[in-house]
Amino acid sequence: SSTNIAMQEANGRLEILKELGENGTGVLRSWVASVGSYTQNWEIAMDAYLGDIVLPESNSWININLVAFNRNDTNLVDGVPLGDGMSIALDLYRWDGRTSRGYELTSWLNGADLYDVPNYGYVSTADLQGRLKISFDATSKVLTASCNGNVLGWVDVDAPGSDWEMTDGDLFGFAIADSLESPLLALASGDMHADNFMVNGTVDPPVDGNGNGLPDWWEKLYYIDPVLDPNALCANGFNTIMDAYIAGFDPTDPGGWFGITGLDGNMIQWDAVSGRVYSVYWSTNLMAGFQTLETNYTGGTFTDTLHSAEKKCFYKIDVRLPQ
């Protein structure tokens, strides 16, 4: 978030919140799970909901956006995209005393807006919610934006005047964004949200551009520059950055760690992360070593049913990436 606006995961969706008093400009969330190929067709979509919101003053607006951008010249860790991009939004304006609600397409090249139709457009609608979609045709190199199945505009990313200067090895990135201009408007849970996210035809993020064992997408999620030494200590002062990646915690958080978080009788608990596998070990004597109870386990709780009668025992959890 760049201001007092927040985008939180709640009720199975992304909800936008804002308090009264302070003005807001925007919040942006990178969609790090997927990237779009320059040589293959793909599409992304989400449902945007603005609700029956009434803007309390003139010259104010609110919108929620689906964004595609050129990963070559955009770093979402720094904030809003500045290079080449396209955004389709469900928005609400109150300008010079007049209120309008609709869908808006905006595209930009090297940070400058492209106002020529079909690169920019607005369609009035009474819809309080809508399906926003951006698709890419790898043959024509055209990005197309639509709302509720109706095409609003498009950008030829390989044409003079709108050339994103991408090559076959380059990738598109995706994001969800919100913009709000009104100090007198508060947003509560459910007033404005996005959900039902969909990706088709996308490719996996580049595995490891600098060969240090850390995926590029993970490095960009937490660091502005690529990590050069994965064996350097992360912010907690005792794990390495590679440890943080394998265990699935934030390496920039001084309080980040991996371990057993709870023990209720013979039920062990830990913070499980998607894409990791765990092994559970047991012992009554640390000097004698551990015995294996479970391997290739993906959950975050495990109940030891074999040693419930033991008066004293120890447990250990290992985490690794699947082979």
mmCIF file of C-alpha atoms in Angstrom:
data_model
loop_
_atom_site.group_PDB
_atom_site.id
_atom_site.type_symbol
_atom_site.label_atom_id
_atom_site.label_comp_id
_atom_site.label_asym_id
_atom_site.label_seq_id
_atom_site.Cartn_x
_atom_site.Cartn_y
_atom_site.Cartn_z
ATOM 1 C CA SER A 1 0.000 0.000 0.000
ATOM 2 C CA SER A 2 1.267 3.482 -0.860
ATOM 3 C CA THR A 3 -1.170 5.341 1.438
ATOM 4 C CA ASN A 4 -3.750 4.627 4.118
ATOM 5 C CA ILE A 5 -5.622 2.323 1.732
ATOM 6 C CA ALA A 6 -5.265 -1.398 2.503
ATOM 7 C CA MET A 7 -5.827 -4.482 0.356
ATOM 8 C CA GLN A 8 -6.358 -7.456 2.668
ATOM 9 C CA GLU A 9 -7.088 -11.134 2.154
ATOM 10 C CA ALA A 10 -10.421 -11.757 3.890
ATOM 11 C CA ASN A 11 -13.569 -13.807 3.274
ATOM 12 C CA GLY A 12 -11.858 -15.673 0.427
ATOM 13 C CA ARG A 13 -11.162 -12.520 -1.584
ATOM 14 C CA LEU A 14 -9.100 -9.311 -1.698
ATOM 15 C CA GLU A 15 -10.922 -6.514 0.139
ATOM 16 C CA ILE A 16 -10.025 -2.821 -0.095
ATOM 17 C CA LEU A 17 -10.345 -0.820 3.139
ATOM 18 C CA LYS A 18 -9.989 2.891 3.937
ATOM 19 C CA GLU A 19 -10.603 5.037 7.021
ATOM 20 C CA LEU A 20 -12.236 8.451 7.069
ATOM 21 C CA GLY A 21 -10.144 11.614 7.178
ATOM 22 C CA GLU A 22 -6.911 10.952 5.328
ATOM 23 C CA ASN A 23 -6.935 11.104 1.556
ATOM 24 C CA GLY A 24 -5.785 8.126 -0.470
ATOM 25 C CA THR A 25 -4.114 7.507 -3.796
ATOM 26 C CA GLY A 26 -3.715 3.811 -4.335
ATOM 27 C CA VAL A 27 -2.750 0.285 -3.409
ATOM 28 C CA LEU A 28 -1.171 -2.292 -5.701
ATOM 29 C CA ARG A 29 -0.682 -6.024 -5.283
ATOM 30 C CA SER A 30 1.606 -7.991 -7.578
ATOM 31 C CA TRP A 31 0.264 -11.313 -8.842
ATOM 32 C CA VAL A 32 3.476 -13.295 -8.324
ATOM 33 C CA ALA A 33 2.083 -16.782 -8.912
ATOM 34 C CA SER A 34 1.935 -16.421 -12.688
ATOM 35 C CA VAL A 35 3.597 -14.619 -15.551
ATOM 36 C CA GLY A 36 2.617 -14.333 -19.202
ATOM 37 C CA SER A 37 4.731 -15.516 -22.114
ATOM 38 C CA TYR A 38 5.548 -13.306 -25.110
ATOM 39 C CA THR A 39 5.464 -16.388 -27.378
ATOM 40 C CA GLN A 40 2.313 -18.133 -26.079
ATOM 41 C CA ASN A 41 -1.346 -17.154 -25.764
ATOM 42 C CA TRP A 42 -2.646 -16.421 -22.266
ATOM 43 C CA GLU A 43 -5.464 -14.654 -20.414
ATOM 44 C CA ILE A 44 -6.080 -13.421 -16.873
ATOM 45 C CA ALA A 45 -9.390 -12.440 -15.285
ATOM 46 C CA MET A 46 -11.012 -11.469 -12.007
ATOM 47 C CA ASP A 47 -14.376 -10.272 -10.696
ATOM 48 C CA ALA A 48 -14.374 -6.680 -9.437
ATOM 49 C CA TYR A 49 -17.050 -5.383 -7.057
ATOM 50 C CA LEU A 50 -17.504 -1.697 -6.269
ATOM 51 C CA GLY A 51 -20.804 -1.939 -4.414
ATOM 52 C CA ASP A 52 -23.434 0.746 -4.161
ATOM 53 C CA ILE A 53 -20.860 3.357 -3.126
ATOM 54 C CA VAL A 54 -21.796 7.052 -3.105
ATOM 55 C CA LEU A 55 -18.914 9.501 -3.449
ATOM 56 C CA PRO A 56 -19.414 12.237 -0.826
ATOM 57 C CA GLU A 57 -17.767 15.128 -2.695
ATOM 58 C CA SER A 58 -17.182 16.374 -6.216
ATOM 59 C CA ASN A 59 -13.891 15.768 -8.043
ATOM 60 C CA SER A 60 -13.339 12.333 -6.508
ATOM 61 C CA TRP A 61 -13.105 8.799 -7.809
ATOM 62 C CA ILE A 62 -12.662 5.155 -6.896
ATOM 63 C CA ASN A 63 -11.690 2.169 -9.027
ATOM 64 C CA ILE A 64 -10.321 -1.371 -8.980
ATOM 65 C CA ASN A 65 -7.975 -2.524 -11.746
ATOM 66 C CA LEU A 66 -6.571 -5.601 -13.421
ATOM 67 C CA VAL A 67 -3.067 -4.834 -14.736
ATOM 68 C CA ALA A 68 -0.671 -6.452 -17.215
ATOM 69 C CA PHE A 69 2.811 -4.997 -17.619
ATOM 70 C CA ASN A 70 6.226 -5.540 -19.161
ATOM 71 C CA ARG A 71 8.390 -7.222 -16.502
ATOM 72 C CA ASN A 72 11.507 -5.918 -18.268
ATOM 73 C CA ASP A 73 11.040 -2.322 -17.141
ATOM 74 C CA THR A 74 8.725 -2.567 -14.119
ATOM 75 C CA ASN A 75 9.545 -3.395 -10.506
ATOM 76 C CA LEU A 76 6.399 -3.726 -8.426
ATOM 77 C CA VAL A 77 8.444 -3.906 -5.223
ATOM 78 C CA ASP A 78 9.005 -0.157 -5.649
ATOM 79 C CA GLY A 79 5.300 0.632 -6.006
ATOM 80 C CA VAL A 80 3.173 1.416 -9.067
ATOM 81 C CA PRO A 81 4.222 0.235 -12.535
ATOM 82 C CA LEU A 82 6.154 2.882 -14.458
ATOM 83 C CA GLY A 83 7.170 1.240 -17.726
ATOM 84 C CA ASP A 84 4.844 -0.397 -20.275
ATOM 85 C CA GLY A 85 1.452 -1.590 -19.155
ATOM 86 C CA MET A 86 -2.288 -1.949 -19.618
ATOM 87 C CA SER A 87 -5.039 -1.630 -17.015
ATOM 88 C CA ILE A 88 -8.769 -2.273 -17.165
ATOM 89 C CA ALA A 89 -10.847 -0.922 -14.293
ATOM 90 C CA LEU A 90 -14.335 -0.823 -12.889
ATOM 91 C CA ASP A 91 -14.649 2.742 -11.625
ATOM 92 C CA LEU A 92 -16.882 5.455 -10.209
ATOM 93 C CA TYR A 93 -16.329 9.200 -10.787
ATOM 94 C CA ARG A 94 -17.950 12.324 -9.403
ATOM 95 C CA TRP A 95 -16.676 15.296 -11.374
ATOM 96 C CA ASP A 96 -18.063 18.830 -11.500
ATOM 97 C CA GLY A 97 -21.185 17.592 -9.741
ATOM 98 C CA ARG A 98 -21.846 14.765 -12.216
ATOM 99 C CA THR A 99 -21.519 11.081 -11.303
ATOM 100 C CA SER A 100 -20.490 8.384 -13.773
ATOM 101 C CA ARG A 101 -19.902 4.678 -13.324
ATOM 102 C CA GLY A 102 -18.240 2.478 -15.916
ATOM 103 C CA TYR A 103 -15.292 0.492 -17.255
ATOM 104 C CA GLU A 104 -12.061 2.223 -18.196
ATOM 105 C CA LEU A 105 -9.066 1.040 -20.212
ATOM 106 C CA THR A 106 -5.714 2.776 -19.784
ATOM 107 C CA SER A 107 -2.394 1.855 -21.361
ATOM 108 C CA TRP A 108 1.006 3.456 -21.121
ATOM 109 C CA LEU A 109 4.384 3.299 -22.824
ATOM 110 C CA ASN A 110 7.553 4.137 -20.895
ATOM 111 C CA GLY A 111 5.344 5.559 -18.156
ATOM 112 C CA ALA A 112 3.404 7.911 -20.470
ATOM 113 C CA ASP A 113 -0.323 7.353 -21.097
ATOM 114 C CA LEU A 114 -1.479 6.365 -24.588
ATOM 115 C CA TYR A 115 -4.738 8.242 -25.132
ATOM 116 C CA ASP A 116 -5.454 7.101 -28.681
ATOM 117 C CA VAL A 117 -8.375 4.704 -29.031
ATOM 118 C CA PRO A 118 -8.234 1.667 -28.915
ATOM 119 C CA ASN A 119 -5.434 2.111 -26.341
ATOM 120 C CA TYR A 120 -7.710 4.136 -24.077
ATOM 121 C CA GLY A 121 -11.456 4.052 -23.564
ATOM 122 C CA TYR A 122 -14.426 4.447 -21.253
ATOM 123 C CA VAL A 123 -17.835 2.747 -21.316
ATOM 124 C CA SER A 124 -20.637 3.898 -19.009
ATOM 125 C CA THR A 125 -22.541 1.191 -17.175
ATOM 126 C CA ALA A 126 -24.819 0.764 -14.178
ATOM 127 C CA ASP A 127 -22.975 -2.404 -13.156
ATOM 128 C CA LEU A 128 -21.837 -2.619 -9.558
ATOM 129 C CA GLN A 129 -19.584 -5.542 -10.424
ATOM 130 C CA GLY A 130 -17.998 -7.028 -13.516
ATOM 131 C CA ARG A 131 -15.645 -9.625 -14.940
ATOM 132 C CA LEU A 132 -12.389 -7.936 -15.991
ATOM 133 C CA LYS A 133 -10.129 -9.803 -18.418
ATOM 134 C CA ILE A 134 -6.877 -9.184 -20.294
ATOM 135 C CA SER A 135 -5.745 -11.635 -22.974
ATOM 136 C CA PHE A 136 -2.694 -11.877 -25.226
ATOM 137 C CA ASP A 137 -2.470 -13.224 -28.781
ATOM 138 C CA ALA A 138 1.111 -14.345 -29.322
ATOM 139 C CA THR A 139 0.745 -14.305 -33.126
ATOM 140 C CA SER A 140 -0.537 -10.741 -33.506
ATOM 141 C CA LYS A 141 1.203 -9.508 -30.307
ATOM 142 C CA VAL A 142 -2.062 -7.820 -29.258
ATOM 143 C CA LEU A 143 -3.252 -7.364 -25.679
ATOM 144 C CA THR A 144 -7.057 -7.166 -25.464
ATOM 145 C CA ALA A 145 -9.054 -5.882 -22.491
ATOM 146 C CA SER A 146 -12.701 -6.786 -21.933
ATOM 147 C CA CYS A 147 -15.408 -6.408 -19.307
ATOM 148 C CA ASN A 148 -18.241 -8.937 -18.968
ATOM 149 C CA GLY A 149 -17.178 -10.375 -22.323
ATOM 150 C CA ASN A 150 -17.318 -7.038 -24.188
ATOM 151 C CA VAL A 151 -14.033 -5.855 -25.710
ATOM 152 C CA LEU A 152 -13.131 -2.359 -24.530
ATOM 153 C CA GLY A 153 -9.797 -1.851 -26.298
ATOM 154 C CA TRP A 154 -6.457 -3.324 -27.232
ATOM 155 C CA VAL A 155 -2.744 -2.594 -27.623
ATOM 156 C CA ASP A 156 -0.368 -3.994 -30.224
ATOM 157 C CA VAL A 157 2.787 -4.281 -28.103
ATOM 158 C CA ASP A 158 4.920 -4.750 -31.230
ATOM 159 C CA ALA A 159 3.601 -1.811 -33.293
ATOM 160 C CA PRO A 160 5.265 1.600 -33.835
ATOM 161 C CA GLY A 161 4.010 4.051 -31.243
ATOM 162 C CA SER A 162 3.069 1.333 -28.762
ATOM 163 C CA ASP A 163 6.101 -0.988 -29.015
ATOM 164 C CA TRP A 164 7.001 -2.492 -25.641
ATOM 165 C CA GLU A 165 10.342 -3.649 -27.095
ATOM 166 C CA MET A 166 9.875 -7.196 -25.836
ATOM 167 C CA THR A 167 11.763 -10.205 -27.184
ATOM 168 C CA ASP A 168 10.885 -13.903 -27.149
ATOM 169 C CA GLY A 169 12.565 -14.364 -23.779
ATOM 170 C CA ASP A 170 10.666 -11.534 -22.075
ATOM 171 C CA LEU A 171 7.613 -11.966 -19.868
ATOM 172 C CA PHE A 172 4.466 -10.117 -18.846
ATOM 173 C CA GLY A 173 3.623 -9.572 -15.186
ATOM 174 C CA PHE A 174 0.195 -9.133 -13.600
ATOM 175 C CA ALA A 175 -1.184 -7.110 -10.688
ATOM 176 C CA ILE A 176 -4.383 -6.019 -8.932
ATOM 177 C CA ALA A 177 -4.607 -2.305 -8.134
ATOM 178 C CA ASP A 178 -6.945 0.243 -6.593
ATOM 179 C CA SER A 179 -7.145 4.026 -6.774
ATOM 180 C CA LEU A 180 -9.219 6.285 -4.535
ATOM 181 C CA GLU A 181 -9.425 10.075 -4.277
ATOM 182 C CA SER A 182 -11.658 11.148 -1.385
ATOM 183 C CA PRO A 183 -10.809 11.987 2.232
ATOM 184 C CA LEU A 184 -14.513 11.835 3.124
ATOM 185 C CA LEU A 185 -15.112 8.251 1.991
ATOM 186 C CA ALA A 186 -14.571 5.212 4.225
ATOM 187 C CA LEU A 187 -14.529 1.649 2.889
ATOM 188 C CA ALA A 188 -15.579 -1.202 5.142
ATOM 189 C CA SER A 189 -15.201 -4.931 4.623
ATOM 190 C CA GLY A 190 -17.254 -6.013 1.615
ATOM 191 C CA ASP A 191 -17.747 -2.543 0.103
ATOM 192 C CA MET A 192 -15.075 -3.120 -2.527
ATOM 193 C CA HIS A 193 -13.307 -6.358 -3.375
ATOM 194 C CA ALA A 194 -11.887 -8.643 -6.068
ATOM 195 C CA ASP A 195 -12.194 -12.412 -6.297
ATOM 196 C CA ASN A 196 -12.654 -15.403 -8.642
ATOM 197 C CA PHE A 197 -9.152 -15.011 -10.068
ATOM 198 C CA MET A 198 -8.299 -17.003 -13.182
ATOM 199 C CA VAL A 199 -5.187 -17.566 -15.289
ATOM 200 C CA ASN A 200 -5.000 -19.620 -18.487
ATOM 201 C CA GLY A 201 -1.970 -20.333 -20.645
ATOM 202 C CA THR A 202 0.540 -18.629 -18.368
ATOM 203 C CA VAL A 203 4.042 -19.935 -17.868
ATOM 204 C CA ASP A 204 6.045 -20.511 -14.712
ATOM 205 C CA PRO A 205 8.205 -17.591 -13.562
ATOM 206 C CA PRO A 206 11.855 -17.752 -14.671
ATOM 207 C CA VAL A 207 13.454 -20.406 -12.533
ATOM 208 C CA ASP A 208 16.782 -18.847 -11.622
ATOM 209 C CA GLY A 209 18.303 -16.178 -13.839
ATOM 210 C CA ASN A 210 21.520 -15.762 -11.825
ATOM 211 C CA GLY A 211 21.942 -19.430 -10.908
ATOM 212 C CA ASN A 212 22.053 -18.935 -7.137
ATOM 213 C CA GLY A 213 19.310 -21.445 -6.323
ATOM 214 C CA LEU A 214 16.607 -18.843 -5.604
ATOM 215 C CA PRO A 215 13.781 -18.331 -8.127
ATOM 216 C CA ASP A 216 13.692 -14.896 -9.753
ATOM 217 C CA TRP A 217 10.042 -14.307 -8.752
ATOM 218 C CA TRP A 218 10.867 -14.973 -5.080
ATOM 219 C CA GLU A 219 13.860 -12.622 -5.103
ATOM 220 C CA LYS A 220 11.732 -9.848 -6.662
ATOM 221 C CA LEU A 221 8.993 -10.430 -4.096
ATOM 222 C CA TYR A 222 11.271 -9.545 -1.184
ATOM 223 C CA TYR A 223 14.253 -7.660 -2.629
ATOM 224 C CA ILE A 224 14.614 -4.796 -5.103
ATOM 225 C CA ASP A 225 17.817 -6.307 -6.525
ATOM 226 C CA PRO A 226 18.499 -10.012 -7.139
ATOM 227 C CA VAL A 227 20.062 -11.836 -4.213
ATOM 228 C CA LEU A 228 23.729 -12.542 -4.919
ATOM 229 C CA ASP A 229 24.562 -14.658 -1.869
ATOM 230 C CA PRO A 230 21.816 -17.069 -0.756
ATOM 231 C CA ASN A 231 24.013 -18.046 2.216
ATOM 232 C CA ALA A 232 23.885 -14.520 3.662
ATOM 233 C CA LEU A 233 21.895 -14.141 6.856
ATOM 234 C CA CYS A 234 18.324 -12.988 6.535
ATOM 235 C CA ALA A 235 16.794 -10.387 8.855
ATOM 236 C CA ASN A 236 16.239 -12.769 11.802
ATOM 237 C CA GLY A 237 20.025 -13.023 12.232
ATOM 238 C CA PHE A 238 20.390 -16.816 12.334
ATOM 239 C CA ASN A 239 18.824 -18.320 9.189
ATOM 240 C CA THR A 240 20.253 -17.845 5.713
ATOM 241 C CA ILE A 241 18.225 -16.389 2.857
ATOM 242 C CA MET A 242 18.193 -19.876 1.318
ATOM 243 C CA ASP A 243 16.792 -21.262 4.585
ATOM 244 C CA ALA A 244 13.979 -18.686 4.421
ATOM 245 C CA TYR A 245 13.128 -19.668 0.850
ATOM 246 C CA ILE A 246 13.066 -23.397 1.623
ATOM 247 C CA ALA A 247 11.062 -22.948 4.827
ATOM 248 C CA GLY A 248 8.695 -20.415 3.242
ATOM 249 C CA PHE A 249 9.018 -17.395 5.537
ATOM 250 C CA ASP A 250 9.796 -13.735 4.824
ATOM 251 C CA PRO A 251 13.606 -13.245 4.837
ATOM 252 C CA THR A 252 13.213 -9.491 5.441
ATOM 253 C CA ASP A 253 11.148 -9.965 8.630
ATOM 254 C CA PRO A 254 13.275 -9.960 11.815
ATOM 255 C CA GLY A 255 10.598 -12.120 13.414
ATOM 256 C CA GLY A 256 10.456 -14.640 10.567
ATOM 257 C CA TRP A 257 11.291 -18.248 11.467
ATOM 258 C CA PHE A 258 10.350 -21.903 10.949
ATOM 259 C CA GLY A 259 9.707 -24.409 13.702
ATOM 260 C CA ILE A 260 7.125 -26.135 15.850
ATOM 261 C CA THR A 261 4.527 -23.536 16.805
ATOM 262 C CA GLY A 262 2.366 -25.641 19.110
ATOM 263 C CA LEU A 263 2.199 -28.963 20.938
ATOM 264 C CA ASP A 264 -1.130 -30.238 22.268
ATOM 265 C CA GLY A 265 -0.568 -33.621 23.849
ATOM 266 C CA ASN A 266 0.899 -35.640 20.985
ATOM 267 C CA MET A 267 -0.325 -33.283 18.241
ATOM 268 C CA ILE A 268 2.492 -31.183 16.740
ATOM 269 C CA GLN A 269 1.737 -27.935 14.881
ATOM 270 C CA TRP A 270 3.794 -25.774 12.509
ATOM 271 C CA ASP A 271 3.198 -23.191 9.777
ATOM 272 C CA ALA A 272 2.955 -25.259 6.592
ATOM 273 C CA VAL A 273 3.599 -23.588 3.236
ATOM 274 C CA SER A 274 2.298 -24.673 -0.158
ATOM 275 C CA GLY A 275 4.913 -26.392 -2.313
ATOM 276 C CA ARG A 276 6.894 -27.775 0.643
ATOM 277 C CA VAL A 277 7.078 -31.262 2.156
ATOM 278 C CA TYR A 278 7.783 -32.061 5.796
ATOM 279 C CA SER A 279 9.227 -34.918 7.830
ATOM 280 C CA VAL A 280 8.325 -35.585 11.460
ATOM 281 C CA TYR A 281 10.804 -37.226 13.861
ATOM 282 C CA TRP A 282 10.513 -38.542 17.427
ATOM 283 C CA SER A 283 12.910 -39.396 20.250
ATOM 284 C CA THR A 284 12.996 -40.022 24.004
ATOM 285 C CA ASN A 285 16.702 -39.267 24.233
ATOM 286 C CA LEU A 286 18.401 -36.529 22.268
ATOM 287 C CA MET A 287 21.750 -38.284 22.595
ATOM 288 C CA ALA A 288 20.335 -41.392 20.903
ATOM 289 C CA GLY A 289 19.026 -39.532 17.836
ATOM 290 C CA PHE A 290 15.593 -39.397 16.216
ATOM 291 C CA GLN A 291 13.308 -41.969 14.621
ATOM 292 C CA THR A 292 11.207 -41.107 11.568
ATOM 293 C CA LEU A 293 7.452 -40.914 12.077
ATOM 294 C CA GLU A 294 6.356 -39.401 8.713
ATOM 295 C CA THR A 295 7.956 -38.207 5.466
ATOM 296 C CA ASN A 296 6.660 -36.354 2.392
ATOM 297 C CA TYR A 297 3.955 -34.806 4.564
ATOM 298 C CA THR A 298 2.251 -31.585 3.360
ATOM 299 C CA GLY A 299 0.051 -30.643 6.315
ATOM 300 C CA GLY A 300 0.736 -28.339 9.255
ATOM 301 C CA THR A 301 -0.400 -30.661 12.059
ATOM 302 C CA PHE A 302 0.588 -34.222 12.895
ATOM 303 C CA THR A 303 -0.691 -36.469 15.699
ATOM 304 C CA ASP A 304 1.702 -39.097 17.060
ATOM 305 C CA THR A 305 -0.555 -42.070 17.814
ATOM 306 C CA LEU A 306 2.348 -44.453 18.573
ATOM 307 C CA HIS A 307 3.855 -42.827 21.639
ATOM 308 C CA SER A 308 0.954 -41.351 23.603
ATOM 309 C CA ALA A 309 1.963 -43.357 26.684
ATOM 310 C CA GLU A 310 5.473 -41.896 26.831
ATOM 311 C CA LYS A 311 6.099 -39.595 29.791
ATOM 312 C CA LYS A 312 8.786 -37.622 27.974
ATOM 313 C CA CYS A 313 9.605 -37.293 24.285
ATOM 314 C CA PHE A 314 11.035 -34.882 21.733
ATOM 315 C CA TYR A 315 9.879 -33.994 18.232
ATOM 316 C CA LYS A 316 11.694 -32.494 15.258
ATOM 317 C CA ILE A 317 10.306 -31.139 11.959
ATOM 318 C CA ASP A 318 12.302 -30.920 8.735
ATOM 319 C CA VAL A 319 11.154 -28.967 5.673
ATOM 320 C CA ARG A 320 12.379 -29.332 2.096
ATOM 321 C CA LEU A 321 11.362 -28.648 -1.472
ATOM 322 C CA PRO A 322 9.756 -31.616 -3.250
ATOM 323 C CA GLN A 323 12.062 -33.560 -5.531
#
